[in-house]
Structure formats: C-alpha cells, structure tokens
Amino acid sequence: MTLYTSPPWGLRHDITPCFGARLVQEGNRLHYLGDRAGLYGTFSAMQLRALDRSFPVFIRRMESALRSGELDPHKAHTLRREKEGLICEADTRGSCGYVYVSVYPAPQPA
C-alpha cells in the first residue's frame, strides 16, 4: 500500500516507508489526531498489521518516558524504541505541547 500525504507529519526522515505523526501532549498523556499523521512510501500488508499492533504500545512507552523525564517537553531529545521489526523515534523538539513521531521498518541484517 502506498500513501502520500502533505504536509509531512512526524520527524523528518529520508527513510521509506515511514509513518509520521504529531501527537498532542497533555501532561503525561498523548493524543493521536488522524489529521496530523500520514503514511509515506509503500508498506507491506504485514508491516501495516505490525504498525497497527505496535503503535498503541509505542504511545504507552512515550507516555512512560514523559513521566520519567526521559522525554522532556522543554528539550529536544530523540527517544528510540523497537517492537515487531519496527523502529519508533519520538521527540518533543522542545515544543511544549507536541510529540513528533516516525515509525519505520528496522533494517534487515545483511
């Protein structure tokens, strides 16, 4: 499945396929807004199923990182997590209200 949306959401990467989103931060909670997200490039059906299963887990991990201070709304710092062959990178970019996210397939070993 290939989808392109404009403008690109999430952290900017030259990696495709990629899912990008801008989540709204409210305290230590994150809210996903579908109109602030997009798929870029071609995901396989298996990768899309993994994304459907993994994204809620990634959100919970980001909320935990906000509670622990590992992810700080006032400071730019990239948090990286991996699950089901997908890499999730998140960063507030010091925005005090948003978390920018990119999820893409982990590189396959050579």
PDB file of C-alpha atoms in Angstrom:
ATOM      1  CA  MET A   1       0.000   0.000   0.000  1.00  0.00           C
ATOM      2  CA  THR A   2       1.451   3.375  -1.000  1.00  0.00           C
ATOM      3  CA  LEU A   3       0.122   6.573   0.510  1.00  0.00           C
ATOM      4  CA  TYR A   4       1.450  10.093   0.365  1.00  0.00           C
ATOM      5  CA  THR A   5       0.052  12.931   2.389  1.00  0.00           C
ATOM      6  CA  SER A   6       1.003  16.540   2.558  1.00  0.00           C
ATOM      7  CA  PRO A   7       2.315  18.195   4.645  1.00  0.00           C
ATOM      8  CA  PRO A   8       4.609  15.535   6.100  1.00  0.00           C
ATOM      9  CA  TRP A   9       3.983  14.908   9.799  1.00  0.00           C
ATOM     10  CA  GLY A  10       6.337  13.490  12.379  1.00  0.00           C
ATOM     11  CA  LEU A  11      10.095  13.633  12.446  1.00  0.00           C
ATOM     12  CA  ARG A  12      11.623  14.215   9.039  1.00  0.00           C
ATOM     13  CA  HIS A  13      13.410  11.124   7.735  1.00  0.00           C
ATOM     14  CA  ASP A  14      14.697  10.028   4.387  1.00  0.00           C
ATOM     15  CA  ILE A  15      13.523   6.528   5.282  1.00  0.00           C
ATOM     16  CA  THR A  16      10.616   4.978   3.430  1.00  0.00           C
ATOM     17  CA  PRO A  17       8.253   3.503   4.155  1.00  0.00           C
ATOM     18  CA  CYS A  18       7.545   5.643   7.194  1.00  0.00           C
ATOM     19  CA  PHE A  19       4.561   6.557   9.346  1.00  0.00           C
ATOM     20  CA  GLY A  20       4.759  10.087  10.720  1.00  0.00           C
ATOM     21  CA  ALA A  21       2.551  11.809  13.280  1.00  0.00           C
ATOM     22  CA  ARG A  22       2.363  14.829  15.530  1.00  0.00           C
ATOM     23  CA  LEU A  23       0.788  13.848  18.844  1.00  0.00           C
ATOM     24  CA  VAL A  24      -0.764  16.388  21.195  1.00  0.00           C
ATOM     25  CA  GLN A  25       0.735  16.279  24.675  1.00  0.00           C
ATOM     26  CA  GLU A  26      -1.457  16.956  27.701  1.00  0.00           C
ATOM     27  CA  GLY A  27       0.644  16.479  30.823  1.00  0.00           C
ATOM     28  CA  ASN A  28       1.948  12.928  30.572  1.00  0.00           C
ATOM     29  CA  ARG A  29      -0.803  11.832  28.182  1.00  0.00           C
ATOM     30  CA  LEU A  30      -0.580  11.787  24.392  1.00  0.00           C
ATOM     31  CA  HIS A  31      -3.467  12.216  21.984  1.00  0.00           C
ATOM     32  CA  TYR A  32      -3.349  10.930  18.417  1.00  0.00           C
ATOM     33  CA  LEU A  33      -5.071  13.057  15.775  1.00  0.00           C
ATOM     34  CA  GLY A  34      -5.598  11.275  12.471  1.00  0.00           C
ATOM     35  CA  ASP A  35      -5.413  14.520  10.501  1.00  0.00           C
ATOM     36  CA  ARG A  36      -1.904  15.091  11.872  1.00  0.00           C
ATOM     37  CA  ALA A  37      -0.486  11.784  10.622  1.00  0.00           C
ATOM     38  CA  GLY A  38       0.443  10.119   7.365  1.00  0.00           C
ATOM     39  CA  LEU A  39       1.969   7.094   5.687  1.00  0.00           C
ATOM     40  CA  TYR A  40       4.866   7.767   3.347  1.00  0.00           C
ATOM     41  CA  GLY A  41       6.125   5.157   0.907  1.00  0.00           C
ATOM     42  CA  THR A  42       4.996   1.571   0.458  1.00  0.00           C
ATOM     43  CA  PHE A  43       4.299  -0.663   3.457  1.00  0.00           C
ATOM     44  CA  SER A  44       3.638  -4.371   3.022  1.00  0.00           C
ATOM     45  CA  ALA A  45       0.413  -5.784   4.465  1.00  0.00           C
ATOM     46  CA  MET A  46       2.489  -7.483   7.181  1.00  0.00           C
ATOM     47  CA  GLN A  47       4.215  -4.200   8.096  1.00  0.00           C
ATOM     48  CA  LEU A  48       0.857  -2.408   8.310  1.00  0.00           C
ATOM     49  CA  ARG A  49      -0.502  -5.086  10.665  1.00  0.00           C
ATOM     50  CA  ALA A  50       2.638  -4.761  12.809  1.00  0.00           C
ATOM     51  CA  LEU A  51       2.153  -0.971  12.848  1.00  0.00           C
ATOM     52  CA  ASP A  52      -1.491  -1.373  13.935  1.00  0.00           C
ATOM     53  CA  ARG A  53      -0.424  -3.630  16.816  1.00  0.00           C
ATOM     54  CA  SER A  54       2.707  -1.706  17.828  1.00  0.00           C
ATOM     55  CA  PHE A  55       1.634   1.936  17.657  1.00  0.00           C
ATOM     56  CA  PRO A  56      -0.522   1.840  20.843  1.00  0.00           C
ATOM     57  CA  VAL A  57       2.416   0.187  22.654  1.00  0.00           C
ATOM     58  CA  PHE A  58       4.757   2.911  21.378  1.00  0.00           C
ATOM     59  CA  ILE A  59       2.337   5.573  22.675  1.00  0.00           C
ATOM     60  CA  ARG A  60       2.296   3.960  26.144  1.00  0.00           C
ATOM     61  CA  ARG A  61       6.116   3.830  26.118  1.00  0.00           C
ATOM     62  CA  MET A  62       6.293   7.522  25.156  1.00  0.00           C
ATOM     63  CA  GLU A  63       3.854   8.413  27.959  1.00  0.00           C
ATOM     64  CA  SER A  64       6.050   6.461  30.381  1.00  0.00           C
ATOM     65  CA  ALA A  65       9.091   8.362  29.086  1.00  0.00           C
ATOM     66  CA  LEU A  66       7.257  11.647  29.730  1.00  0.00           C
ATOM     67  CA  ARG A  67       6.503  10.567  33.315  1.00  0.00           C
ATOM     68  CA  SER A  68      10.135   9.550  33.939  1.00  0.00           C
ATOM     69  CA  GLY A  69      11.549  12.707  32.338  1.00  0.00           C
ATOM     70  CA  GLU A  70      13.354  10.763  29.608  1.00  0.00           C
ATOM     71  CA  LEU A  71      11.165  12.622  27.112  1.00  0.00           C
ATOM     72  CA  ASP A  72      11.043  16.302  28.106  1.00  0.00           C
ATOM     73  CA  PRO A  73       8.539  18.749  26.601  1.00  0.00           C
ATOM     74  CA  HIS A  74      11.049  21.573  27.053  1.00  0.00           C
ATOM     75  CA  LYS A  75      14.110  19.932  25.482  1.00  0.00           C
ATOM     76  CA  ALA A  76      14.737  18.302  22.143  1.00  0.00           C
ATOM     77  CA  HIS A  77      15.867  14.705  22.596  1.00  0.00           C
ATOM     78  CA  THR A  78      15.112  11.744  20.356  1.00  0.00           C
ATOM     79  CA  LEU A  79      13.724   8.652  22.048  1.00  0.00           C
ATOM     80  CA  ARG A  80      14.063   5.403  20.103  1.00  0.00           C
ATOM     81  CA  ARG A  81      12.124   2.181  20.729  1.00  0.00           C
ATOM     82  CA  GLU A  82      11.815  -1.032  18.715  1.00  0.00           C
ATOM     83  CA  LYS A  83       8.996  -3.603  18.527  1.00  0.00           C
ATOM     84  CA  GLU A  84       7.861  -6.199  15.982  1.00  0.00           C
ATOM     85  CA  GLY A  85      10.529  -5.203  13.480  1.00  0.00           C
ATOM     86  CA  LEU A  86       9.562  -1.519  13.622  1.00  0.00           C
ATOM     87  CA  ILE A  87      11.543   1.403  14.991  1.00  0.00           C
ATOM     88  CA  CYS A  88       9.724   4.304  16.637  1.00  0.00           C
ATOM     89  CA  GLU A  89      11.523   7.605  17.098  1.00  0.00           C
ATOM     90  CA  ALA A  90       9.890  10.363  19.113  1.00  0.00           C
ATOM     91  CA  ASP A  91      10.952  13.881  20.044  1.00  0.00           C
ATOM     92  CA  THR A  92       9.176  16.886  21.550  1.00  0.00           C
ATOM     93  CA  ARG A  93      11.610  19.207  19.766  1.00  0.00           C
ATOM     94  CA  GLY A  94      11.158  21.411  22.821  1.00  0.00           C
ATOM     95  CA  SER A  95       7.682  22.325  21.564  1.00  0.00           C
ATOM     96  CA  CYS A  96       5.900  22.230  24.960  1.00  0.00           C
ATOM     97  CA  GLY A  97       2.782  20.530  23.652  1.00  0.00           C
ATOM     98  CA  TYR A  98       3.586  18.154  20.812  1.00  0.00           C
ATOM     99  CA  VAL A  99       5.480  14.913  20.325  1.00  0.00           C
ATOM    100  CA  TYR A 100       6.687  14.215  16.802  1.00  0.00           C
ATOM    101  CA  VAL A 101       6.851  10.544  15.856  1.00  0.00           C
ATOM    102  CA  SER A 102       8.235   8.478  12.990  1.00  0.00           C
ATOM    103  CA  VAL A 103       7.803   4.711  12.736  1.00  0.00           C
ATOM    104  CA  TYR A 104       9.623   2.727  10.078  1.00  0.00           C
ATOM    105  CA  PRO A 105      10.817  -0.843   9.467  1.00  0.00           C
ATOM    106  CA  ALA A 106      14.055  -1.839  11.173  1.00  0.00           C
ATOM    107  CA  PRO A 107      16.883  -2.550   8.735  1.00  0.00           C
ATOM    108  CA  GLN A 108      17.208  -6.227   7.883  1.00  0.00           C
ATOM    109  CA  PRO A 109      20.537  -7.864   8.761  1.00  0.00           C
ATOM    110  CA  ALA A 110      22.766  -8.425   5.740  1.00  0.00           C
TER     111      ALA A 110
END
